[in-house]
Short mmCIF file of C-alpha atoms in Angstrom, two decimals:
data_model
loop_
_atom_site.label_atom_id
_atom_site.label_comp_id
_atom_site.label_asym_id
_atom_site.label_seq_id
_atom_site.Cartn_x
_atom_site.Cartn_y
_atom_site.Cartn_z
CA MET A 1 19.52 -49.58 46.31
CA ALA A 2 19.92 -48.05 42.82
CA GLY A 3 22.20 -45.13 42.01
CA GLY A 4 22.77 -44.43 45.71
CA THR A 5 19.04 -44.03 46.40
CA LEU A 6 17.36 -46.00 49.18
CA THR A 7 13.67 -46.87 49.02
CA LEU A 8 12.67 -48.89 52.08
CA VAL A 9 9.38 -49.62 53.78
CA THR A 10 10.82 -49.17 57.28
CA MET A 11 14.19 -47.94 58.46
CA LYS A 12 15.83 -46.54 61.56
CA ALA A 13 18.10 -43.56 61.96
CA GLU A 14 19.46 -41.49 64.79
CA ILE A 15 19.16 -38.22 62.88
CA VAL A 16 17.03 -37.40 59.83
CA ILE A 17 17.82 -34.27 57.81
CA ALA A 18 14.92 -33.01 55.70
CA GLY A 19 16.41 -31.12 52.76
CA GLY A 20 19.62 -31.82 50.88
CA GLY A 21 20.48 -28.37 49.58
CA ILE A 22 23.57 -26.55 50.80
CA MET A 23 22.26 -26.15 54.36
CA GLY A 24 21.27 -29.81 54.74
CA ALA A 25 24.47 -30.97 53.04
CA SER A 26 26.59 -28.82 55.35
CA VAL A 27 24.88 -30.16 58.48
CA ALA A 28 25.20 -33.73 57.17
CA PHE A 29 28.92 -33.33 56.53
CA TRP A 30 29.70 -31.71 59.87
CA LEU A 31 27.64 -34.28 61.80
CA SER A 32 29.55 -37.10 60.14
CA HIS A 33 32.84 -35.22 60.54
CA PHE A 34 32.24 -34.95 64.29
CA GLY A 35 31.43 -38.64 64.58
CA ALA A 36 27.62 -38.81 64.46
CA ARG A 37 26.29 -42.13 63.18
CA ASP A 38 23.07 -43.25 61.50
CA VAL A 39 22.43 -39.95 59.73
CA VAL A 40 19.94 -39.98 56.84
CA MET A 41 19.31 -37.07 54.48
CA VAL A 42 16.00 -36.86 52.58
CA GLU A 43 15.77 -34.68 49.45
CA ARG A 44 12.85 -34.54 47.04
CA ASP A 45 14.73 -32.81 44.17
CA PRO A 46 17.81 -34.98 43.48
CA ILE A 47 19.09 -32.81 40.62
CA PHE A 48 18.35 -29.59 42.57
CA GLU A 49 16.51 -28.06 39.62
CA PHE A 50 14.35 -25.92 41.91
CA SER A 51 16.71 -25.67 44.87
CA ALA A 52 17.41 -22.17 46.18
CA SER A 53 21.06 -23.24 46.43
CA SER A 54 21.35 -23.64 42.65
CA ARG A 55 19.23 -20.56 41.84
CA SER A 56 21.17 -18.07 43.95
CA ALA A 57 23.51 -15.31 42.77
CA SER A 58 26.01 -16.78 45.29
CA GLY A 59 27.20 -13.64 47.02
CA MET A 60 29.63 -13.62 49.94
CA ARG A 61 29.90 -10.59 52.21
CA GLN A 62 30.76 -9.38 55.68
CA GLN A 63 28.77 -6.16 55.41
CA PHE A 64 25.99 -6.90 57.89
CA SER A 65 24.45 -4.89 60.72
CA SER A 66 24.68 -7.86 63.12
CA GLU A 67 27.99 -8.88 64.69
CA LEU A 68 26.90 -12.51 64.67
CA ASN A 69 26.15 -12.43 60.93
CA ILE A 70 29.60 -10.96 60.33
CA LYS A 71 31.22 -13.76 62.35
CA LEU A 72 29.17 -16.44 60.59
CA SER A 73 30.29 -15.20 57.19
CA GLN A 74 33.91 -14.98 58.33
CA LEU A 75 33.84 -18.60 59.48
CA SER A 76 32.23 -19.66 56.21
CA ILE A 77 34.99 -17.89 54.29
CA GLU A 78 37.62 -19.70 56.36
CA ILE A 79 35.95 -23.06 55.67
CA ILE A 80 35.64 -22.38 51.94
CA ARG A 81 39.29 -21.31 51.74
CA ASN A 82 40.27 -24.68 53.27
CA PHE A 83 37.46 -26.68 51.67
CA GLU A 84 39.62 -29.31 50.00
CA ALA A 85 41.54 -30.12 53.17
CA ILE A 86 38.45 -30.14 55.38
CA THR A 87 36.17 -32.23 53.17
CA GLY A 88 38.70 -34.29 51.22
CA THR A 89 37.40 -33.05 47.88
CA CYS A 90 39.67 -32.47 44.90
CA THR A 91 38.06 -29.32 43.50
CA PRO A 92 39.03 -25.87 44.78
CA ILE A 93 36.13 -23.48 45.29
CA ARG A 94 36.12 -20.46 42.99
CA PHE A 95 35.82 -17.28 45.06
CA THR A 96 35.90 -13.94 43.20
CA GLN A 97 36.91 -11.34 45.77
CA SER A 98 35.76 -8.13 44.10
CA GLY A 99 33.72 -7.06 47.12
CA TYR A 100 30.30 -5.51 47.63
CA LEU A 101 29.85 -1.79 46.95
CA ILE A 102 26.82 -0.73 49.02
CA CYS A 103 25.83 2.75 47.90
CA ALA A 104 24.69 5.25 50.52
CA PRO A 105 22.18 7.85 49.23
CA LYS A 106 22.26 11.47 50.32
CA GLY A 107 21.66 11.87 54.04
CA SER A 108 22.68 8.33 55.04
CA ALA A 109 26.45 8.64 55.49
CA ALA A 110 26.43 8.63 59.30
CA ALA A 111 24.38 5.41 59.55
CA ALA A 112 26.44 3.71 56.85
CA GLN A 113 29.73 4.69 58.51
CA ARG A 114 28.53 3.28 61.85
CA LEU A 115 28.11 -0.09 60.12
CA VAL A 116 31.58 0.21 58.61
CA ALA A 117 32.98 0.80 62.11
CA LEU A 118 31.12 -2.25 63.45
CA GLN A 119 32.42 -4.43 60.64
CA ASN A 120 35.98 -3.16 61.13
CA ALA A 121 35.75 -3.90 64.85
CA CYS A 122 34.86 -7.50 63.92
CA GLY A 123 37.90 -7.79 61.67
CA ALA A 124 36.25 -7.09 58.31
CA ARG A 125 38.20 -4.93 55.87
CA THR A 126 35.28 -2.70 54.93
CA VAL A 127 36.28 0.78 53.76
CA TRP A 128 34.28 3.96 53.28
CA LEU A 129 34.61 5.55 49.84
CA THR A 130 33.63 9.13 49.04
CA PRO A 131 31.84 9.83 45.75
CA SER A 132 35.09 10.96 44.13
CA GLN A 133 36.87 7.81 45.30
CA ILE A 134 34.06 5.65 43.89
CA ALA A 135 34.29 7.44 40.53
CA GLU A 136 38.07 7.02 40.44
CA GLN A 137 38.11 3.34 41.42
CA PHE A 138 35.00 2.22 39.54
CA PRO A 139 34.57 4.44 36.45
CA GLY A 140 31.08 4.41 35.00
CA VAL A 141 29.25 4.31 38.34
CA ARG A 142 27.00 7.32 38.91
CA VAL A 143 27.80 9.08 42.20
CA ASP A 144 26.12 12.51 42.12
CA ASP A 145 23.20 11.29 44.28
CA LEU A 146 25.40 9.49 46.84
CA ASP A 147 27.06 10.41 50.13
CA GLY A 148 29.50 7.58 49.42
CA ALA A 149 29.58 3.81 49.64
CA SER A 150 30.97 1.04 51.80
CA TRP A 151 33.17 -1.46 49.99
CA GLY A 152 34.46 -4.83 51.12
CA ALA A 153 38.12 -4.57 50.23
CA ALA A 154 38.85 -8.24 51.00
CA ASP A 155 37.00 -11.52 51.54
CA GLU A 156 33.84 -10.37 49.78
CA GLY A 157 32.40 -11.09 46.38
CA TRP A 158 30.81 -14.27 45.01
CA PHE A 159 31.66 -17.96 44.96
CA ASP A 160 30.65 -21.29 43.47
CA GLY A 161 27.86 -22.23 45.85
CA VAL A 162 26.84 -25.30 43.85
CA ALA A 163 30.39 -26.68 44.14
CA VAL A 164 30.27 -26.18 47.92
CA MET A 165 26.89 -27.92 48.14
CA THR A 166 28.11 -30.83 45.99
CA GLY A 167 31.36 -31.11 47.93
CA PHE A 168 29.61 -31.25 51.29
CA ARG A 169 27.12 -33.82 50.02
CA GLU A 170 29.73 -36.14 48.53
CA ALA A 171 31.96 -35.86 51.61
CA ALA A 172 28.99 -36.65 53.85
CA LYS A 173 28.21 -39.75 51.78
CA ARG A 174 31.82 -40.92 52.06
CA ASN A 175 31.51 -40.50 55.82
CA GLY A 176 28.51 -42.81 55.89
CA VAL A 177 25.53 -40.45 55.65
CA ARG A 178 22.72 -42.19 53.80
CA TRP A 179 20.70 -40.44 51.12
CA ILE A 180 17.04 -40.94 50.26
CA THR A 181 15.33 -39.36 47.29
CA GLY A 182 11.86 -38.54 48.55
CA GLU A 183 9.83 -36.12 50.62
CA VAL A 184 8.93 -36.11 54.30
CA ALA A 185 5.13 -36.08 54.11
CA GLY A 186 4.33 -36.71 57.76
CA ILE A 187 5.96 -36.30 61.19
CA THR A 188 4.99 -38.27 64.27
CA ARG A 189 5.67 -36.28 67.43
CA ARG A 190 5.02 -37.27 71.01
CA GLY A 191 5.28 -34.24 73.28
CA ASP A 192 8.71 -32.71 72.84
CA ARG A 193 10.15 -35.68 70.95
CA ILE A 194 10.08 -36.67 67.29
CA GLU A 195 9.47 -40.41 66.94
CA ARG A 196 9.44 -40.97 63.18
CA VAL A 197 8.82 -39.45 59.79
CA THR A 198 6.73 -40.83 56.97
CA LEU A 199 7.82 -40.34 53.38
CA ALA A 200 5.52 -39.64 50.46
CA ASP A 201 5.95 -43.23 49.21
CA GLY A 202 4.74 -44.63 52.55
CA SER A 203 8.17 -45.55 53.89
CA THR A 204 8.85 -44.66 57.52
CA LEU A 205 11.99 -43.63 59.34
CA SER A 206 12.17 -43.81 63.10
CA CYS A 207 14.57 -41.26 64.54
CA THR A 208 15.61 -39.46 67.70
CA ALA A 209 16.20 -36.08 66.01
CA LEU A 210 14.83 -34.31 62.95
CA ILE A 211 16.57 -31.38 61.29
CA ASN A 212 14.51 -28.91 59.29
CA ALA A 213 16.74 -27.86 56.37
CA THR A 214 13.90 -27.34 53.92
CA GLY A 215 14.73 -23.75 53.01
CA ALA A 216 11.78 -21.66 51.90
CA ALA A 217 9.40 -24.50 52.86
CA ALA A 218 10.58 -24.43 56.50
CA GLY A 219 7.42 -22.89 57.95
CA ALA A 220 5.14 -25.34 56.15
CA PHE A 221 7.41 -28.23 57.10
CA ALA A 222 7.36 -27.30 60.81
CA SER A 223 3.57 -27.26 60.71
CA ARG A 224 3.63 -30.98 59.88
CA ALA A 225 4.97 -31.50 63.38
CA GLY A 226 2.37 -29.15 64.85
CA LEU A 227 4.98 -26.41 65.29
CA SER A 228 5.04 -22.78 64.24
CA LEU A 229 7.97 -21.14 62.44
CA PRO A 230 7.79 -17.64 60.86
CA VAL A 231 9.62 -18.64 57.67
CA TYR A 232 7.90 -18.25 54.30
CA PRO A 233 9.00 -18.10 50.65
CA ARG A 234 9.69 -14.74 49.03
CA LYS A 235 10.15 -14.71 45.27
CA ARG A 236 13.48 -13.53 43.87
CA GLU A 237 14.50 -13.30 40.22
CA VAL A 238 18.03 -13.41 38.78
CA ILE A 239 18.50 -11.89 35.32
CA VAL A 240 21.59 -12.39 33.17
CA PHE A 241 22.40 -9.74 30.59
CA GLU A 242 25.20 -8.60 28.32
CA SER A 243 26.09 -4.99 27.62
CA PRO A 244 28.68 -3.04 25.63
CA ALA A 245 29.12 -0.70 28.61
CA ARG A 246 32.74 0.00 29.42
CA VAL A 247 33.10 -0.94 33.09
CA PRO A 248 36.11 -2.21 35.07
CA LYS A 249 36.65 -5.97 34.80
CA ASP A 250 36.96 -6.14 38.59
CA LEU A 251 33.63 -4.39 39.17
CA PRO A 252 32.25 -5.34 42.61
CA LEU A 253 28.70 -6.38 43.33
CA ILE A 254 26.93 -3.01 43.41
CA THR A 255 23.69 -2.42 45.29
CA ASP A 256 21.80 0.72 46.18
CA ALA A 257 18.70 1.99 47.95
CA SER A 258 16.42 0.88 45.10
CA GLY A 259 17.15 -2.74 46.06
CA MET A 260 18.91 -3.31 42.74
CA TYR A 261 22.12 -5.33 42.66
CA VAL A 262 24.41 -6.11 39.75
CA ARG A 263 27.68 -7.97 39.41
CA PRO A 264 29.82 -9.30 36.55
CA GLU A 265 29.83 -12.98 35.61
CA GLY A 266 32.26 -13.83 32.82
CA ASP A 267 31.28 -11.74 29.79
CA CYS A 268 27.84 -11.05 31.23
CA PHE A 269 26.24 -9.58 34.35
CA PHE A 270 23.87 -10.92 37.01
CA CYS A 271 21.27 -8.56 38.44
CA GLY A 272 18.10 -8.57 40.50
CA MET A 273 15.90 -6.69 42.95
CA PRO A 274 12.97 -7.52 45.23
CA PRO A 275 9.47 -7.27 43.77
CA ARG A 276 7.70 -4.02 44.53
CA ASP A 277 5.24 -5.40 47.09
CA ASP A 278 7.22 -8.56 48.02
CA PRO A 279 4.40 -10.77 49.35
CA ARG A 280 4.67 -14.36 50.53
CA ALA A 281 5.17 -16.47 47.44
CA ASP A 282 3.66 -19.68 46.18
CA PRO A 283 6.55 -22.15 46.64
CA THR A 284 5.71 -23.76 43.28
CA ASP A 285 5.81 -20.42 41.40
CA PHE A 286 8.98 -20.16 39.35
CA ASN A 287 7.57 -17.86 36.67
CA PRO A 288 9.42 -14.57 36.05
CA ASP A 289 7.54 -11.33 36.66
CA PRO A 290 7.00 -9.85 33.17
CA THR A 291 7.10 -6.26 34.49
CA LEU A 292 9.92 -6.34 37.05
CA PHE A 293 12.86 -5.93 34.69
CA GLU A 294 11.60 -3.36 32.21
CA GLU A 295 9.63 -1.21 34.64
CA HIS A 296 11.85 -1.29 37.72
CA LEU A 297 15.18 -3.11 37.44
CA TRP A 298 16.43 -1.80 34.11
CA PRO A 299 15.78 1.86 35.04
CA ALA A 300 17.63 1.33 38.34
CA LEU A 301 20.56 -0.29 36.52
CA ALA A 302 20.78 2.49 33.95
CA HIS A 303 20.58 5.11 36.70
CA ARG A 304 23.49 3.68 38.70
CA ILE A 305 25.60 2.68 35.66
CA PRO A 306 24.43 4.78 32.68
CA GLY A 307 26.22 2.49 30.24
CA PHE A 308 23.63 -0.17 31.04
CA GLU A 309 21.00 1.79 29.14
CA GLU A 310 22.03 -0.55 26.33
CA LEU A 311 21.86 -4.25 27.19
CA ARG A 312 20.40 -7.56 26.08
CA VAL A 313 18.85 -10.11 28.43
CA ARG A 314 20.39 -13.55 27.97
CA ASN A 315 18.69 -15.61 30.68
CA ARG A 316 16.49 -15.31 33.77
CA TRP A 317 15.26 -17.58 36.51
CA VAL A 318 13.30 -17.46 39.76
CA GLY A 319 14.23 -18.80 43.18
CA HIS A 320 12.87 -18.24 46.68
CA TYR A 321 14.31 -16.67 49.80
CA GLU A 322 13.56 -18.47 53.07
CA PHE A 323 12.37 -15.23 54.62
CA ASN A 324 12.18 -14.96 58.40
CA GLU A 325 9.35 -12.50 58.89
CA TYR A 326 10.24 -12.02 62.58
CA ASP A 327 13.62 -10.31 62.22
CA GLN A 328 15.26 -11.54 58.97
CA ASN A 329 17.89 -13.45 60.93
CA ALA A 330 18.59 -17.16 61.07
CA LEU A 331 16.73 -19.57 63.34
CA ILE A 332 19.25 -22.17 64.50
CA GLY A 333 18.75 -24.77 67.21
CA PRO A 334 15.95 -26.78 68.79
CA HIS A 335 12.39 -25.56 68.57
CA PRO A 336 11.31 -24.50 72.10
CA GLU A 337 8.23 -26.75 71.90
CA CYS A 338 10.11 -29.83 70.69
CA ALA A 339 13.67 -30.49 71.83
CA SER A 340 14.41 -33.01 69.04
CA PHE A 341 13.13 -30.82 66.18
CA PHE A 342 16.13 -28.75 65.07
CA CYS A 343 15.88 -25.64 62.90
CA ILE A 344 18.42 -24.20 60.51
CA ASN A 345 16.17 -21.79 58.67
CA GLY A 346 15.16 -18.22 57.95
CA PHE A 347 18.43 -16.76 56.60
CA SER A 348 16.46 -14.30 54.45
CA GLY A 349 18.84 -14.24 51.50
CA HIS A 350 22.23 -14.86 53.12
CA GLY A 351 21.92 -18.60 53.74
CA LEU A 352 24.13 -19.82 50.91
CA GLN A 353 27.09 -17.78 52.10
CA GLN A 354 26.62 -18.78 55.75
CA ALA A 355 25.76 -22.44 55.24
CA ALA A 356 29.27 -23.78 55.81
CA ALA A 357 29.48 -22.13 59.25
CA ALA A 358 25.83 -22.52 60.25
CA GLY A 359 25.88 -26.25 59.46
CA ARG A 360 29.01 -26.64 61.55
CA GLY A 361 27.44 -24.78 64.46
CA LEU A 362 24.26 -26.87 64.52
CA ALA A 363 26.30 -30.08 64.27
CA GLU A 364 28.41 -28.95 67.23
CA LEU A 365 25.29 -28.33 69.27
CA ILE A 366 23.83 -31.75 68.44
CA VAL A 367 27.03 -33.79 68.87
CA PHE A 368 28.76 -31.91 71.71
CA GLY A 369 25.81 -30.24 73.39
CA ALA A 370 27.33 -26.76 72.94
CA TYR A 371 28.64 -24.40 70.26
CA ARG A 372 32.41 -24.52 69.84
CA SER A 373 33.28 -22.31 66.86
CA VAL A 374 30.76 -19.43 66.95
CA ASP A 375 28.14 -19.00 69.69
CA LEU A 376 24.86 -19.15 67.77
CA ALA A 377 22.65 -19.00 70.88
CA PRO A 378 21.29 -15.52 69.93
CA PHE A 379 19.81 -17.15 66.82
CA SER A 380 17.85 -19.69 68.85
CA PRO A 381 14.19 -20.05 67.78
CA ALA A 382 13.35 -19.40 71.45
CA ARG A 383 13.71 -15.66 70.79
CA VAL A 384 10.58 -15.80 68.64
CA PHE A 385 8.39 -17.76 71.03
CA GLU A 386 9.78 -17.18 74.55
CA THR A 387 12.22 -14.31 75.02
CA HIS A 388 10.83 -12.11 72.20
CA GLN A 389 14.24 -10.54 71.62
CA SER A 390 14.06 -9.34 68.04
CA ALA A 391 17.28 -8.04 66.49
CA PRO A 392 16.53 -7.30 62.83
CA GLU A 393 19.29 -7.57 60.25
CA LEU A 394 19.33 -4.22 58.42
CA ARG A 395 21.43 -5.40 55.50
CA VAL A 396 19.16 -7.81 53.66
CA ILE A 397 20.08 -7.85 49.96
#
């Protein structure tokens, strides 16, 4: 063993986790926290250079159209607030609670206010702002084409997702979870049971359960076990810019019907929007779209905040959403065709913020045989293949 990395020809484990990003790290921690033994995590990118977890804008919100998504985010917030005590780490997690301001264009107030009512009924402190209230609270934001906006007045904003991922991983290691730098290249399945995995270097790991925490690669990974999963990469670009625009220092994350979002980060701003056609992406493609910013994103920014007509791009990078093409909601639990192949995939852009709670839920199911904190049964992969109960999430940002 060198630097904490194991390279063995043969090894045994009870549970193998494929993927060591924030989702895999969360599951690993909670499994070890609940007493699971012989857990091994396999990650091919040990410095997480291309991990979606490290390439995210790290938003945290409760403004969803699904009650279960609201509850998942609320539990994640609770875990992050108490992260040091829960995991034994020494670093508090930075959480900027400036909220999300989700702009409602003309003619959409009734639908937007129904979502505010749902979120309030779940305990979220979402408030409805009229155009004049938006202009008063957030000077510089254009409002003449809006019916209003919903704003998360508490427990929304952005956080240090990389610190959460690192904290979970280190706590899991302290609890005895073993780490392998490598890639699961093959899966041996007999009926509804996983027997072993083969790594790219030829090493093998026998196991009784395999957890798919491979993010945007989840659909391709499942196919190695002869299983189908409707999760594919969608390309997303984050652009960092600076601007002399005079905007409030506590500006929330602002998003509107164009798909554009923007939020402050220190002396700069993060922004992004989906590509125009948004096809399935090549998982190895991390090249920025040369036309997205100047032709689409910048005009949308300058429209919503006219001061952003003047700006200078400082940095940009590409990551991938693990997009669930079925209903844009998470797939959590055993695959209906293989009881020992567990999914924690398809979050469609809100995985980083829900990882702390989702990982806990899957660990509860595996260790205790039932969910104890939040009932995640509606997110079972069985809805795709057996019950066909689609419930699309309307607030995918």
